[in-house]
Short mmCIF file of C-alpha atoms in Angstrom, two decimals:
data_model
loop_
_atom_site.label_atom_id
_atom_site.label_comp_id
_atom_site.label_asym_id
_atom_site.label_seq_id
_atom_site.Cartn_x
_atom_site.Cartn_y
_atom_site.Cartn_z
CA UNK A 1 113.52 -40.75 -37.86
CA UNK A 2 110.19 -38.90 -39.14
CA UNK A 3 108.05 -42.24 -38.34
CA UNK A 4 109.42 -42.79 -34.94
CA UNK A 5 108.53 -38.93 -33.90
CA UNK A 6 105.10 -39.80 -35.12
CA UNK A 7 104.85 -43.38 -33.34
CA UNK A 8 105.72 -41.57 -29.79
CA UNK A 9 103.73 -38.22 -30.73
CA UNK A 10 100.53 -40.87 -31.00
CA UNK A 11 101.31 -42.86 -28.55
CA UNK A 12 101.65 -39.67 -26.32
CA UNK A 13 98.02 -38.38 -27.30
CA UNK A 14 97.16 -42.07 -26.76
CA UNK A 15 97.92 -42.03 -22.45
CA UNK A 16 96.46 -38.73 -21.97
CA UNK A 17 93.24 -39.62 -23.77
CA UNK A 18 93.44 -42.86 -21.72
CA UNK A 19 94.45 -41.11 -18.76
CA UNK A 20 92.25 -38.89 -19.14
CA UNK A 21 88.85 -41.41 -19.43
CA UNK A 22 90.36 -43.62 -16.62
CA UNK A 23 89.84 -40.36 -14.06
CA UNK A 24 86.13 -41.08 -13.87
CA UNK A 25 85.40 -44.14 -11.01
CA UNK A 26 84.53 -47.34 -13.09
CA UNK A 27 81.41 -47.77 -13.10
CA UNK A 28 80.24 -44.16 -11.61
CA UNK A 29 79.20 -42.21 -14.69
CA UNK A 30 77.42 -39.90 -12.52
CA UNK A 31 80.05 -36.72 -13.22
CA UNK A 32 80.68 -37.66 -16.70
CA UNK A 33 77.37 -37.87 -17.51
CA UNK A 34 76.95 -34.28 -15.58
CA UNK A 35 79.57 -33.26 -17.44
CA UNK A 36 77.44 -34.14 -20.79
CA UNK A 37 74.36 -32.15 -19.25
CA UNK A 38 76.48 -29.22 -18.66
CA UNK A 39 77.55 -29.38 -22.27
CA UNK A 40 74.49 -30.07 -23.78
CA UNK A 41 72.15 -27.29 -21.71
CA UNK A 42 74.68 -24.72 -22.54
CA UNK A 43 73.99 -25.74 -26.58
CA UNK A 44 70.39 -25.35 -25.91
CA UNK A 45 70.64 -21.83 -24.54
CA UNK A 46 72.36 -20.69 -27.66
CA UNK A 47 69.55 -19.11 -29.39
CA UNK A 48 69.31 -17.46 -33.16
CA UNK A 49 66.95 -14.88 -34.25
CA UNK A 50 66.46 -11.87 -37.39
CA UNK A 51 64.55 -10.16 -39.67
CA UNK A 52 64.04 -9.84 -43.15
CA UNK A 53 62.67 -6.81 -44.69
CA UNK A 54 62.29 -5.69 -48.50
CA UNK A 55 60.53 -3.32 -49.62
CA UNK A 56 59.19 -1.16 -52.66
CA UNK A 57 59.25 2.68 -52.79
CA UNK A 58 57.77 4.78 -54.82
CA UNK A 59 58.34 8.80 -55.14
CA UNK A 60 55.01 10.76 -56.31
CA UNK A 61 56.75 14.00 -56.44
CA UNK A 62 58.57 14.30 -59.58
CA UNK A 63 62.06 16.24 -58.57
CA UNK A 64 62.08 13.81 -55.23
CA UNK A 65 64.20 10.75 -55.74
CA UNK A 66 63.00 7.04 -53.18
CA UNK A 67 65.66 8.19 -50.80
CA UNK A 68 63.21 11.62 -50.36
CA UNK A 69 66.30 13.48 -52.08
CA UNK A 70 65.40 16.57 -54.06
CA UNK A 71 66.84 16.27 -57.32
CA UNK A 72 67.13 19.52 -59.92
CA UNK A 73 67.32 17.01 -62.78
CA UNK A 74 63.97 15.88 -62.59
CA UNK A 75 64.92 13.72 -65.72
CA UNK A 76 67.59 11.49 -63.80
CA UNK A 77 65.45 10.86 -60.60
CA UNK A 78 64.77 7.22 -60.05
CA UNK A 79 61.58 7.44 -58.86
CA UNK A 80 60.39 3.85 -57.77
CA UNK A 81 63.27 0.83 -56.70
CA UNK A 82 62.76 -2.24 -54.93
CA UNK A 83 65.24 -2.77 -52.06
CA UNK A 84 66.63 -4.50 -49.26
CA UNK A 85 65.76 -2.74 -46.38
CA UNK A 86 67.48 -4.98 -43.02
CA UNK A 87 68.39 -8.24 -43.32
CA UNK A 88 69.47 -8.88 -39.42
CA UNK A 89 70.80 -11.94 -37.53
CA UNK A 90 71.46 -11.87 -33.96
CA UNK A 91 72.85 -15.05 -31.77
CA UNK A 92 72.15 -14.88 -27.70
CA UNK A 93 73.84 -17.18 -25.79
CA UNK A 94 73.11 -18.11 -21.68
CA UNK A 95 76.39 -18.49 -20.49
CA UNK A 96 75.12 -19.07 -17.35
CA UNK A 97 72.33 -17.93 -14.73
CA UNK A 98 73.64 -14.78 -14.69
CA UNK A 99 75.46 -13.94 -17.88
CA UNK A 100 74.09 -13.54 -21.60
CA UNK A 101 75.99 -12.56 -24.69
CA UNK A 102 74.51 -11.36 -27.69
CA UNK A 103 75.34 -10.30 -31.44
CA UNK A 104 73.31 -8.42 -33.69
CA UNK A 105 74.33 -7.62 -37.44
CA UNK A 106 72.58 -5.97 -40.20
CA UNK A 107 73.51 -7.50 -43.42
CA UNK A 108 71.74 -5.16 -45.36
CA UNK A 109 74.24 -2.60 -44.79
CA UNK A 110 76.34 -4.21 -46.84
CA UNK A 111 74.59 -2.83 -49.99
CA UNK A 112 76.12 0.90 -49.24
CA UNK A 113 79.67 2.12 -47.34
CA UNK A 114 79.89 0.11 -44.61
CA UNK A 115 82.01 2.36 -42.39
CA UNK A 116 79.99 2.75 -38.40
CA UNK A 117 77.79 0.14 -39.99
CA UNK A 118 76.48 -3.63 -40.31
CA UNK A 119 77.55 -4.52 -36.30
CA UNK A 120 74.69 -3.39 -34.59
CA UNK A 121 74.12 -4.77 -30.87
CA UNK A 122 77.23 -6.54 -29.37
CA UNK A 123 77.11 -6.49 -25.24
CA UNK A 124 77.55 -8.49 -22.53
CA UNK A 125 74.64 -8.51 -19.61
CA UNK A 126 74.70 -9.80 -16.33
CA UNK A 127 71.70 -10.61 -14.07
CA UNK A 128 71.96 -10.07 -10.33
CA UNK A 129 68.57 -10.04 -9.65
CA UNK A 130 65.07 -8.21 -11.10
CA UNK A 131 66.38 -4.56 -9.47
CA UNK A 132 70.33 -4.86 -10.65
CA UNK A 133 71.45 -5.98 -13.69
CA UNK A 134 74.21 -4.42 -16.19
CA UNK A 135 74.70 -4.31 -19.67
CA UNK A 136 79.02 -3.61 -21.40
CA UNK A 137 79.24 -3.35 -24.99
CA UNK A 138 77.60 -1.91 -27.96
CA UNK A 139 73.34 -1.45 -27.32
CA UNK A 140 70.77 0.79 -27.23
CA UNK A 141 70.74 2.85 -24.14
CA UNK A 142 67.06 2.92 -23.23
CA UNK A 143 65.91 6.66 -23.71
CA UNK A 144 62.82 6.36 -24.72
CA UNK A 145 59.62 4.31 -25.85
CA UNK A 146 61.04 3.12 -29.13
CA UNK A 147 64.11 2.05 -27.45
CA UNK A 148 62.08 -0.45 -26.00
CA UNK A 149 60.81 -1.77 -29.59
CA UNK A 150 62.69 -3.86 -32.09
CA UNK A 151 62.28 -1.51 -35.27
CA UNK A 152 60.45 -4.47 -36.51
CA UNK A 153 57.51 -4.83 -34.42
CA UNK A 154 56.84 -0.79 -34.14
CA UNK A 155 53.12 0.18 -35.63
CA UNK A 156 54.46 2.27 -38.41
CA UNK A 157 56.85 1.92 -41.29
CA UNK A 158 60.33 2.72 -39.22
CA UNK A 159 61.45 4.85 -36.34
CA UNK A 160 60.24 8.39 -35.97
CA UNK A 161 62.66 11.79 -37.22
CA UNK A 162 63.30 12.54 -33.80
CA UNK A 163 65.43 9.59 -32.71
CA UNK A 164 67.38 9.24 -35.47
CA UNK A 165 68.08 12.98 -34.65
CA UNK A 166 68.59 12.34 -30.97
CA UNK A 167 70.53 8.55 -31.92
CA UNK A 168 72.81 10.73 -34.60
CA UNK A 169 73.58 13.00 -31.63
CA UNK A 170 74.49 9.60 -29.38
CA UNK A 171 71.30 9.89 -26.64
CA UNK A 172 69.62 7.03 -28.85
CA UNK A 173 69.99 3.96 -31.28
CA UNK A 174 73.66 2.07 -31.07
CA UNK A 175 76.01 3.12 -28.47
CA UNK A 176 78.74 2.09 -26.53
CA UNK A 177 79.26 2.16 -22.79
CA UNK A 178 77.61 0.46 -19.94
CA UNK A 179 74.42 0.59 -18.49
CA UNK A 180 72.62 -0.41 -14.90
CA UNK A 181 69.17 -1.60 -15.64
CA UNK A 182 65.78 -3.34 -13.29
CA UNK A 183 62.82 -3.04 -11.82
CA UNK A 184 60.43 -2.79 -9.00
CA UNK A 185 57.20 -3.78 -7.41
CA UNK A 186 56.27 -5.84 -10.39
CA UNK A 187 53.37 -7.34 -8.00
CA UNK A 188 51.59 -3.96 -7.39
CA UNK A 189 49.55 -1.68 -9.24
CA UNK A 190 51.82 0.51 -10.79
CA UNK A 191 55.34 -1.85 -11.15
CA UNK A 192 58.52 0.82 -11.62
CA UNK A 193 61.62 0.39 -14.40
CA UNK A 194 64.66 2.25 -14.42
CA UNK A 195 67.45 2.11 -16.40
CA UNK A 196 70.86 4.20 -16.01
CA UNK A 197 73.71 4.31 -18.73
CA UNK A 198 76.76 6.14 -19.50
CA UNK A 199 77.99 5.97 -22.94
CA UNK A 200 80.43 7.26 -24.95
CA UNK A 201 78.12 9.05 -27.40
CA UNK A 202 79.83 9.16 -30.90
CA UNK A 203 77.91 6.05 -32.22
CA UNK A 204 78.16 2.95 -33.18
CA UNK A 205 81.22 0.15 -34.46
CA UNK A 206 83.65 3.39 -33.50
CA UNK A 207 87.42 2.16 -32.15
CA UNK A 208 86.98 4.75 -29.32
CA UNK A 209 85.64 7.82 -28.26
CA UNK A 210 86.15 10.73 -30.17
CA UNK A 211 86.85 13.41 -27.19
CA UNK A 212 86.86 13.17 -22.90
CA UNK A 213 83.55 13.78 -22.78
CA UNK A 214 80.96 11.15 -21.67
CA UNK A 215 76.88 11.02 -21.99
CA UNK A 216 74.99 9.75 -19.25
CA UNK A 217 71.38 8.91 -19.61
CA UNK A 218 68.34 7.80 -17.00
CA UNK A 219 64.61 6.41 -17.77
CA UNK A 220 62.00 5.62 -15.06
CA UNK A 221 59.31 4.40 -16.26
CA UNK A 222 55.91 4.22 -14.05
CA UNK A 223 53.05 1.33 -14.97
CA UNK A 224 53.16 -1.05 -18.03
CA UNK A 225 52.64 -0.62 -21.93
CA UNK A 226 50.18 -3.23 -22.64
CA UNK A 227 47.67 -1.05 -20.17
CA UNK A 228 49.05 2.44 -19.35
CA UNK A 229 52.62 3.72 -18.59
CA UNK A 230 54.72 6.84 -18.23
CA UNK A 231 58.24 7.29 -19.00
CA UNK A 232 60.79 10.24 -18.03
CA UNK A 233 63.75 10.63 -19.37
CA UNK A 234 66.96 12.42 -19.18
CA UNK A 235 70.65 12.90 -19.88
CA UNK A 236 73.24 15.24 -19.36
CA UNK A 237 76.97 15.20 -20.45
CA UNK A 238 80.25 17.30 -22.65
CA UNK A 239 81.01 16.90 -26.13
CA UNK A 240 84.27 18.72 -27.07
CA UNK A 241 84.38 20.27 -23.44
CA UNK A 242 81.02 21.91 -23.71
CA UNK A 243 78.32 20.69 -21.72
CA UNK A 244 74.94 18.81 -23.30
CA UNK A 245 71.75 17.94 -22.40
CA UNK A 246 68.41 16.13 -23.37
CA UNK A 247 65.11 15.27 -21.57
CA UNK A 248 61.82 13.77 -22.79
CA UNK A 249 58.63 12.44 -21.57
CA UNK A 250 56.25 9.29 -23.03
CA UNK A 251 53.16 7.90 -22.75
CA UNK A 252 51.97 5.13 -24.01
CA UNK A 253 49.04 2.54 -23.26
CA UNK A 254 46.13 -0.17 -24.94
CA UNK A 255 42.77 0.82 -25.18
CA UNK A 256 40.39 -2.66 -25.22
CA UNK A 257 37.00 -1.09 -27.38
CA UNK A 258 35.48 -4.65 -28.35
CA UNK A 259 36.40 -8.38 -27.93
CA UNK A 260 38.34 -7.99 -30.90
CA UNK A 261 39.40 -4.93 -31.23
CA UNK A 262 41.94 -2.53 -29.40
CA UNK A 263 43.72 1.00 -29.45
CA UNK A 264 47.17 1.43 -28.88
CA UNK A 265 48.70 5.25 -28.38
CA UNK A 266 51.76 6.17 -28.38
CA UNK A 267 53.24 9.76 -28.20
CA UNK A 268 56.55 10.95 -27.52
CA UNK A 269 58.21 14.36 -26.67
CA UNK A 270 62.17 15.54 -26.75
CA UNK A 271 64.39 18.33 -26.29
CA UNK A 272 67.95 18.60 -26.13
CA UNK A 273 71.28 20.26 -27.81
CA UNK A 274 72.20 19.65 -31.21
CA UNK A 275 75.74 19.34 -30.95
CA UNK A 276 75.80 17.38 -34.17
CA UNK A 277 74.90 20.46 -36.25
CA UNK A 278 76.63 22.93 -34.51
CA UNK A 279 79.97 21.00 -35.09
CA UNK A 280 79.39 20.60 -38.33
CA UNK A 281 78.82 24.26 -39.05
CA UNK A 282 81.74 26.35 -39.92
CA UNK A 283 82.37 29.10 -37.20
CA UNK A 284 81.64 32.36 -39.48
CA UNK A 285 77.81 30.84 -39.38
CA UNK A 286 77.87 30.03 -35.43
CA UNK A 287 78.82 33.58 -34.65
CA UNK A 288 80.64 33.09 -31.85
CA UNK A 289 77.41 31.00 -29.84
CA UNK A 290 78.14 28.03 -27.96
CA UNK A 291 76.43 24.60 -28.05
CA UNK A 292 73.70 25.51 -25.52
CA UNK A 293 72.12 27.94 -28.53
CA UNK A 294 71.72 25.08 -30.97
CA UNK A 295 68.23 23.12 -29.71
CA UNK A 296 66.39 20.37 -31.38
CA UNK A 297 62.87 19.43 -30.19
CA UNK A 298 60.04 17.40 -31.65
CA UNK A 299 56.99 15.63 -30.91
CA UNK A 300 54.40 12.59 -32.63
CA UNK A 301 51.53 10.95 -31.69
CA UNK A 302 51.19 7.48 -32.71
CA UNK A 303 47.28 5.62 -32.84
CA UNK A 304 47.31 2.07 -33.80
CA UNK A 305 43.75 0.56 -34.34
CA UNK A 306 44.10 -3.31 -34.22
CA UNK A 307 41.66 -5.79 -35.42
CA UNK A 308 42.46 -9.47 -33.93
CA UNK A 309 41.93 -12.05 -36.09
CA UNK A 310 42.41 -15.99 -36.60
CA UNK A 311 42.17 -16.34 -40.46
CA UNK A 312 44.66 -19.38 -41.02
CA UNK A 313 47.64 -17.30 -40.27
CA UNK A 314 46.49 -14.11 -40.54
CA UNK A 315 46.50 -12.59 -36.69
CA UNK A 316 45.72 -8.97 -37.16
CA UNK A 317 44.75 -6.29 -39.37
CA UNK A 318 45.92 -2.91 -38.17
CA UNK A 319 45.71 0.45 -38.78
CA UNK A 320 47.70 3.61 -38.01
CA UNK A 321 48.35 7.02 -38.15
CA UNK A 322 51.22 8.87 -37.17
CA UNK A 323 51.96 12.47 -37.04
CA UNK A 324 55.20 14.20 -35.88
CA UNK A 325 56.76 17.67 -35.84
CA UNK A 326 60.29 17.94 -35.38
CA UNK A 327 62.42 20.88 -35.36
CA UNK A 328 65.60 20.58 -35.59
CA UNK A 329 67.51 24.12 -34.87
CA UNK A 330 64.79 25.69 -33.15
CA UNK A 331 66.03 29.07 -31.96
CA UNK A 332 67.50 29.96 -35.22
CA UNK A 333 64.75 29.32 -37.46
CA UNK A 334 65.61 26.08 -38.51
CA UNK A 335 63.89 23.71 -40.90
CA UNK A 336 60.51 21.92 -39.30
CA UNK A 337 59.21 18.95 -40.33
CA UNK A 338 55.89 17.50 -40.20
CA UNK A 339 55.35 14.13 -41.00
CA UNK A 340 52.02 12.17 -41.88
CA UNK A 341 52.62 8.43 -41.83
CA UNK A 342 49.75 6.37 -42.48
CA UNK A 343 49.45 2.36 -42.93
CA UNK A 344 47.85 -0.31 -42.98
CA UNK A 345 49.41 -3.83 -41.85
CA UNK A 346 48.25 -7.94 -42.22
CA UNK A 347 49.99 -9.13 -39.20
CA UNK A 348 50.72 -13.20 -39.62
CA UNK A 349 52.01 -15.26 -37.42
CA UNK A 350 53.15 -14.98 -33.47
CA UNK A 351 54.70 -11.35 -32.84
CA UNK A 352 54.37 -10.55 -36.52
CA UNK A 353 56.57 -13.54 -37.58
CA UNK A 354 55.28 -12.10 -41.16
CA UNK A 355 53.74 -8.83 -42.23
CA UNK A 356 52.80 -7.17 -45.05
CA UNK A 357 52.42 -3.22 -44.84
CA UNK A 358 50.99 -0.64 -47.13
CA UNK A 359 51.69 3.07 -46.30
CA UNK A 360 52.89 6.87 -47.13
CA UNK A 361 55.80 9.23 -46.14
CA UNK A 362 53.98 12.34 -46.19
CA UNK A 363 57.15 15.49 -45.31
CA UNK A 364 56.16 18.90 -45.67
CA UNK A 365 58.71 21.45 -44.57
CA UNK A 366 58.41 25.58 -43.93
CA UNK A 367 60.90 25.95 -46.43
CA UNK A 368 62.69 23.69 -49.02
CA UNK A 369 66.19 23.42 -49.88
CA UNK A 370 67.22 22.16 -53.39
CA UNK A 371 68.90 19.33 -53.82
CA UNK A 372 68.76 18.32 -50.09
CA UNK A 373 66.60 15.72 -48.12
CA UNK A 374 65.23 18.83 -46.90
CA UNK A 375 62.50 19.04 -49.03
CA UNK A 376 58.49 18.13 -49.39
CA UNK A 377 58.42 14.69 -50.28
CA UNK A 378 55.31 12.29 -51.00
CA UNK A 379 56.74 8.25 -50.49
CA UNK A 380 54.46 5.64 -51.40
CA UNK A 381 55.76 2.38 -49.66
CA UNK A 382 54.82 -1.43 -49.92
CA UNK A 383 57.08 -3.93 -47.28
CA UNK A 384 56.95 -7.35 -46.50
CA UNK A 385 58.69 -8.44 -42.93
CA UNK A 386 59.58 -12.20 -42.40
CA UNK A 387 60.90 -13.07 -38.65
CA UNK A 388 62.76 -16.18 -36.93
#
């Protein structure tokens, strides 16, 4: 009985597959083989990318741990580590003309809790033409110039204080919600991008939001960054019924000095509510003030002297400095940060397919807290970037 259920169940599979093949014309392979094309070009627009970053750290403050933790046990600290600092894949496919999916993990993430973690971008874009497209998923709503960057080809050793402030309180870095995205006059003199998102604001890899409220964020952005462009920025929105806001405003541009050498600035201002500390403070310490007392506001400046070479692989020597001041509570005397970042990279490769960089964390705060991140700190810092 078993055999002659599997004699028909083959010899079923065995008409459709013939059926199947006997629906082209014979001898007209012209949709079958169209059929192949289809197949084939959608394999080739499958594309995989990453990162690879490791890196040694080394504390030159005694009490002051790699992680810039102050520890009171100045005994215990571990002063110097090597580690693993993003190890990222991402696969883009072209579904079509018009549609693009794309997944971005950071394996690295793995070394810690993972929870909010590892799943970085995961969205969904479609292309109507260069003044509408949109963008559904997990990304980074642009809100700034170092949205615009990949963390690995910015001219200092990671993103500046201020957006992982303003990404912490959901303006920046991973979100998810939608956004409306293009630009104009790309022919003329001073080409125009703009770029429109709501999102839910409570970060990234999060099953849903965590209250009604929504953030909604805009960018235009006047000229372009390889000469000279401006950005504005701005968002308003509710978190926990209270209302929120943020603005900011960018410049950034390329200086040509010699044949072979070049200056980029950068420099960045924010402002907005911190509505990520005042939640977390207990209500004896708010004293009865609502959301709209609790600002955060910063600023850096970001020179990057570049030296183009063609050394075997070697591409560029560069040099930078940057400086930033962030406050983070500013009309309650909160704790301000200045940092002094300075590095020097060996660029190799196309678009720094490899790069070794050399530079210091330099924090100094107005006033120290023991056994907190809030605290002066002196990082010494040695990384070495492979991308594909």
């Amino acid at each position: 009985m078993h055999k002659r259920t599997l004699f028909l169940a083959i010899l079923f599979f065995v008409c459709v597959f013939s059926a199947s093949a006997s629906a082209w014309p014979p001898g007209d392979t012209t949709a079958r083989d169209s059929s192949i094309e289809k197949i084939a070009g959608f394999i080739k627009k499958i594309s995989f990318g990453g990162v690879f970053q490791a890196r040694y750290t080394g504390s030159l403050v005694r009490d002051v741990d790699v992680n810039g933790m102050h520890q009171p046990n100045a005994e215990e600290v571990v002063r110097n580590s090597f580690s693993i600092k993003r190890a990222r894949l991402q696969a883009k496919a072209q579904v079509s003309d018009r549609f693009t999916a794309a997944v971005l993990i950071n394996l690295a993430e793995f070394s810690g809790d993972t929870k909010g973690k590892v799943l970085e971008n995961a969205y969904i874009s479609y292309r109507w033409n260069d003044a509408v497209n949109f963008t559904v998923g997990q990304f980074r709503p642009s809100f700034g110039l170092e949205d615009l960057y990949p963390v690995d080809i910015i001219q200092s050793m990671d993103f500046s204080n201020q957006y992982a402030a303003f990404g912490s309180n959901g303006w920046q870095s991973f979100q998810i919600g939608v956004s409306m995205f293009g630009s104009f006059n790309q022919d003329s003199k001073i080409p125009m991008k703009y770029a429109v998102s709501v999102v839910n604001g409570n970060n990234r890899n999060q099953p849903s939001d965590n209250d009604n409220g929504k953030l909604g964020t805009a960018r235009l952005e006047f000229g372009e960054m390889n000469k000279l462009s401006l950005g504005l920025n701005g968002g308003f929105g509710a978190v926990k019924r209270q209302h929120v806001y943020a603005l900011g405003v960018d410049v950034s541009g390329v200086i040509p000095l010699a044949p072979k050498w070049d200056l980029q600035l950068q420099s960045e201002y924010k402002q907005g509510n911190n509505h990520q500390l005042y939640y977390a403070l207990p209500d004896s310490i708010r004293g009865g003030e609502g959301v709209g007392r609790y600002i955060m506001d910063g600023i850096y400046v970001l020179p990057n002297l570049r030296y183009k070479i063609s050394y075997h692989k070697l591409t560029s020597i560069e040099f930078s400095m940057r400086y930033e001041y962030f406050d983070e509570n500013k009309k309650h005397n909160g704790a301000i940060r200045q940092s002094y970042i300075p590095m020097i990279s060996l660029a190799f490769l196309k678009d720094y397919g490899g790069r070794i960089q050399l530079g210091m964390q330099i924090d100094q705060y107005n006033k120290d807290i023991p056994g907190t991140k809030t605290h002066n700190s002196n990082l010494l810092i040695v990384q070495v970037q492979c991308r594909f």
